[in-house]
């Protein structure tokens, strides 16, 4: 099967999957479900491409395992985080603004995310269709980057969950563990994760296209829907968050500045 046809069938599956998420939000009134479905759909795309692509078997096997396990973990984390909770403020704001047209607009909004899922899957597709054997050292590098990123993101998520579970921390800024060194360590490891597929694309004439995935993820988190929206809310609602922004790196874990310095954040 050609790469174009594989991507087209993957798109059809993701469209159906995200449409199912839209039906779930229609019935539940909670659009937060799309976060989990989006992660699972990306994991599916990596596995789908790995199954259908012509790359040597060790490369396809590693690609499929890495993408599927990453998507499964992240999607499950997001599902459990949102399950039984009120609708995320981002989606509630949209629902309130759209009023009677909310469900119709949510359909298009959900599938706007389908577009980004396909863009992010570019690295999967290039790796799956890389017919050049990749050196064992590059396979090991891919696995190492993936392992560090998934474990790191899992640790950051767990540290935040533990902080939020303590009633004494209500309204406070989390500075526990990795969150002392970065305001968004989970986002850092998420960006790092997308670099894991680049070694699997080495040797392909389409290798530069694999760079689309980490660049799109960085842009989404740093410039579009990630940090800007989240920090605008946090700075307005949490005492001490403005100071946290001044003293703590935005993304890359880095020793924090002293609170007394009042100097600007090197990453802001």
Coordinates of C-alpha atoms in Angstrom, one line a residue:
X1 CA 0.0 0.0 0.0
X2 CA 1.4 3.4 -0.9
X3 CA 2.1 6.0 1.8
X4 CA -0.6 8.3 0.5
X5 CA -3.2 5.5 0.6
X6 CA -2.1 4.4 4.1
X7 CA -2.4 8.0 5.3
X8 CA -5.8 8.3 3.7
X9 CA -7.1 5.2 5.4
X10 CA -5.6 6.4 8.7
X11 CA -7.4 9.7 8.3
X12 CA -10.7 8.0 7.7
X13 CA -10.3 6.0 10.9
X14 CA -9.3 9.0 12.9
X15 CA -12.3 10.9 11.5
X16 CA -14.6 8.2 12.7
X17 CA -12.9 7.9 16.1
X18 CA -13.0 11.7 16.7
X19 CA -16.6 11.7 15.5
X20 CA -17.4 9.1 18.2
X21 CA -15.8 11.4 20.8
X22 CA -18.1 14.2 19.5
X23 CA -21.1 12.0 20.1
X24 CA -19.9 11.2 23.6
X25 CA -19.6 14.9 24.4
X26 CA -23.0 15.6 22.9
X27 CA -24.6 13.0 25.2
X28 CA -22.5 14.0 28.3
X29 CA -22.2 17.7 27.8
X30 CA -18.4 17.4 28.5
X31 CA -16.0 18.0 25.6
X32 CA -13.0 17.1 27.6
X33 CA -13.2 13.6 26.3
X34 CA -11.6 14.7 23.1
X35 CA -8.2 15.0 24.8
X36 CA -8.1 11.3 25.5
X37 CA -9.5 10.3 22.1
X38 CA -7.0 12.5 20.3
X39 CA -4.1 10.8 22.1
X40 CA -5.5 7.3 21.4
X41 CA -6.0 8.3 17.7
X42 CA -2.4 9.3 17.4
X43 CA -1.2 6.1 18.9
X44 CA -3.4 4.2 16.5
X45 CA -1.9 6.1 13.5
X46 CA 1.6 5.1 14.6
X47 CA 0.5 1.4 14.9
X48 CA -1.4 1.5 11.6
X49 CA 1.5 3.0 9.7
X50 CA 3.9 0.4 11.2
X51 CA 1.6 -2.4 10.2
X52 CA 1.3 -1.3 6.6
X53 CA 4.6 0.3 5.8
X54 CA 7.5 -1.4 4.0
X55 CA 10.3 -0.4 6.4
X56 CA 12.4 -3.2 7.7
X57 CA 10.7 -5.2 10.5
X58 CA 12.8 -4.0 13.5
X59 CA 12.1 -0.4 12.6
X60 CA 8.3 -1.0 12.1
X61 CA 8.1 -3.0 15.3
X62 CA 9.8 -0.3 17.4
X63 CA 7.7 2.4 15.8
X64 CA 4.4 0.5 16.4
X65 CA 5.3 -0.3 20.1
X66 CA 6.5 3.2 20.9
X67 CA 3.5 5.0 19.3
X68 CA 0.9 2.7 20.7
X69 CA 2.2 2.6 24.2
X70 CA 2.7 6.4 24.3
X71 CA -0.8 7.0 23.0
X72 CA -2.4 4.5 25.4
X73 CA -0.6 5.9 28.5
X74 CA -1.3 9.6 27.7
X75 CA -4.9 8.9 26.6
X76 CA -5.6 6.9 29.8
X77 CA -4.1 9.6 32.0
X78 CA -6.2 12.3 30.3
X79 CA -9.4 10.1 30.5
X80 CA -8.9 9.4 34.2
X81 CA -8.0 13.0 34.9
X82 CA -11.3 14.3 33.3
X83 CA -13.7 11.5 34.2
X84 CA -16.4 12.5 36.5
X85 CA -15.0 16.1 36.7
X86 CA -16.7 19.3 35.4
X87 CA -16.0 20.3 31.8
X88 CA -12.5 21.8 31.3
X89 CA -12.7 25.6 31.4
X90 CA -11.5 25.9 27.8
X91 CA -14.3 23.9 26.4
X92 CA -16.9 25.3 28.8
X93 CA -16.0 28.8 27.6
X94 CA -16.6 27.7 24.0
X95 CA -19.9 26.1 24.9
X96 CA -21.1 29.2 26.7
X97 CA -20.1 31.5 23.8
X98 CA -21.6 29.2 21.1
X99 CA -24.9 28.7 23.0
X100 CA -27.4 26.8 20.9
X101 CA -24.8 26.1 18.2
X102 CA -22.4 24.6 20.6
X103 CA -22.8 20.9 19.5
X104 CA -22.5 21.8 15.8
X105 CA -19.5 24.0 16.4
X106 CA -17.9 21.3 18.6
X107 CA -18.0 18.9 15.7
X108 CA -15.9 21.2 13.5
X109 CA -13.6 22.1 16.5
X110 CA -13.0 18.4 17.2
X111 CA -12.1 17.7 13.6
X112 CA -9.8 20.7 13.6
X113 CA -7.8 18.6 16.0
X114 CA -8.0 15.8 13.5
X115 CA -6.0 18.0 11.1
X116 CA -3.3 18.4 13.8
X117 CA -3.3 14.6 14.5
X118 CA -2.5 14.0 10.8
X119 CA 0.3 16.6 10.8
X120 CA 1.8 15.1 13.9
X121 CA 1.7 11.6 12.4
X122 CA 4.1 12.7 9.7
X123 CA 7.1 11.3 11.6
X124 CA 5.3 7.9 12.0
X125 CA 4.6 7.8 8.3
X126 CA 8.2 8.7 7.2
X127 CA 9.6 6.1 9.6
X128 CA 7.1 3.4 8.4
X129 CA 8.0 4.0 4.8
X130 CA 11.8 4.3 5.3
X131 CA 13.0 1.3 3.3
X132 CA 16.6 1.9 4.3
X133 CA 17.9 -0.2 7.2
X134 CA 18.5 2.0 10.3
X135 CA 21.7 1.3 12.2
X136 CA 21.3 -0.5 15.6
X137 CA 22.7 2.6 17.3
X138 CA 19.9 4.7 15.9
X139 CA 17.3 2.2 17.0
X140 CA 18.8 2.3 20.5
X141 CA 18.8 6.2 20.4
X142 CA 15.1 6.2 19.4
X143 CA 14.2 3.8 22.2
X144 CA 16.2 5.8 24.7
X145 CA 14.6 9.2 23.8
X146 CA 11.2 7.5 23.9
X147 CA 11.8 5.9 27.3
X148 CA 13.2 9.1 28.9
X149 CA 10.3 11.2 27.5
X150 CA 7.5 8.8 28.5
X151 CA 8.9 8.1 32.0
X152 CA 9.6 11.8 32.5
X153 CA 6.1 12.9 31.5
X154 CA 4.6 10.1 33.6
X155 CA 6.6 11.4 36.7
X156 CA 5.5 15.0 36.1
X157 CA 1.9 14.0 35.7
X158 CA 2.0 11.9 38.9
X159 CA 3.7 14.7 40.9
X160 CA 0.9 17.1 39.8
X161 CA -1.8 14.6 40.7
X162 CA -0.3 14.1 44.1
X163 CA -0.1 17.8 44.7
X164 CA -3.7 18.4 43.6
X165 CA -5.0 15.6 45.8
X166 CA -3.8 17.3 49.0
X167 CA -6.5 19.8 50.1
X168 CA -3.9 21.9 51.8
X169 CA -2.5 22.8 48.4
X170 CA -5.8 24.3 47.1
X171 CA -5.0 27.6 45.3
X172 CA -1.3 27.1 45.7
X173 CA 1.4 26.8 43.0
X174 CA 3.0 23.4 42.6
X175 CA 6.8 23.5 43.0
X176 CA 7.2 19.8 43.7
X177 CA 9.8 17.7 42.0
X178 CA 10.1 18.5 38.3
X179 CA 7.7 21.4 38.7
X180 CA 10.4 23.3 40.7
X181 CA 12.6 23.3 37.6
X182 CA 10.0 23.8 34.9
X183 CA 6.5 25.4 34.8
X184 CA 5.5 22.7 32.3
X185 CA 7.7 19.6 32.6
X186 CA 5.0 17.4 31.2
X187 CA 5.0 19.6 28.0
X188 CA 8.8 19.4 27.9
X189 CA 8.8 15.6 27.8
X190 CA 5.9 15.6 25.4
X191 CA 8.0 17.7 22.9
X192 CA 11.0 15.4 23.6
X193 CA 8.8 12.4 22.8
X194 CA 8.3 13.5 19.2
X195 CA 12.1 13.6 18.6
X196 CA 12.2 9.8 19.3
X197 CA 10.9 9.0 15.8
X198 CA 13.6 11.0 13.9
X199 CA 16.3 8.3 14.2
X200 CA 13.9 5.9 12.5
X201 CA 13.6 8.2 9.5
X202 CA 17.3 8.5 8.9
X203 CA 18.2 7.4 5.4
X204 CA 14.8 8.3 3.9
X205 CA 14.6 10.9 1.2
X206 CA 11.6 12.2 3.1
X207 CA 13.5 12.5 6.4
X208 CA 13.0 16.3 6.6
X209 CA 9.2 15.7 6.7
X210 CA 9.6 13.9 10.0
X211 CA 10.6 17.3 11.5
X212 CA 7.0 18.4 11.1
X213 CA 5.9 16.4 14.1
X214 CA 8.1 17.9 16.8
X215 CA 7.8 21.4 15.3
X216 CA 4.0 21.2 15.3
X217 CA 3.9 20.0 18.8
X218 CA 6.2 22.7 20.0
X219 CA 4.1 25.3 18.3
X220 CA 0.8 23.9 19.7
X221 CA 2.2 24.0 23.2
X222 CA 4.2 27.2 23.2
X223 CA 2.3 29.4 20.9
X224 CA -1.3 28.2 20.4
X225 CA -3.4 26.2 22.9
X226 CA -1.0 25.0 25.5
X227 CA 1.1 27.4 27.6
X228 CA -0.4 30.8 26.5
X229 CA -4.0 29.9 27.5
X230 CA -3.1 28.0 30.6
X231 CA -0.8 30.6 32.0
X232 CA -3.2 33.5 31.3
X233 CA -5.7 31.6 33.5
X234 CA -3.2 30.6 36.2
X235 CA -1.7 34.1 36.5
X236 CA -5.1 35.5 37.1
X237 CA -6.4 32.8 39.5
X238 CA -3.4 31.7 41.6
X239 CA -1.6 33.8 44.1
X240 CA 2.2 33.6 43.5
X241 CA 1.9 32.3 39.9
X242 CA 3.3 35.6 38.5
X243 CA 6.4 35.1 40.7
X244 CA 6.6 31.4 39.6
X245 CA 6.7 32.6 36.0
X246 CA 9.5 35.1 36.8
X247 CA 11.7 32.5 38.6
X248 CA 11.0 29.2 36.8
X249 CA 11.8 28.1 33.2
X250 CA 8.7 27.9 31.0
X251 CA 9.6 24.5 29.4
X252 CA 13.2 23.2 29.6
X253 CA 13.9 22.0 33.2
X254 CA 16.5 24.5 34.6
X255 CA 17.6 25.5 38.1
X256 CA 15.1 28.3 39.2
X257 CA 16.2 31.8 40.0
X258 CA 16.1 33.1 43.5
X259 CA 12.7 34.5 44.4
X260 CA 14.3 37.7 45.6
X261 CA 16.0 38.5 42.3
X262 CA 12.8 39.5 40.5
X263 CA 14.6 39.0 37.2
X264 CA 12.8 37.8 34.1
X265 CA 12.5 34.2 33.2
X266 CA 15.1 33.0 30.8
X267 CA 12.5 31.0 28.9
X268 CA 9.6 33.5 28.9

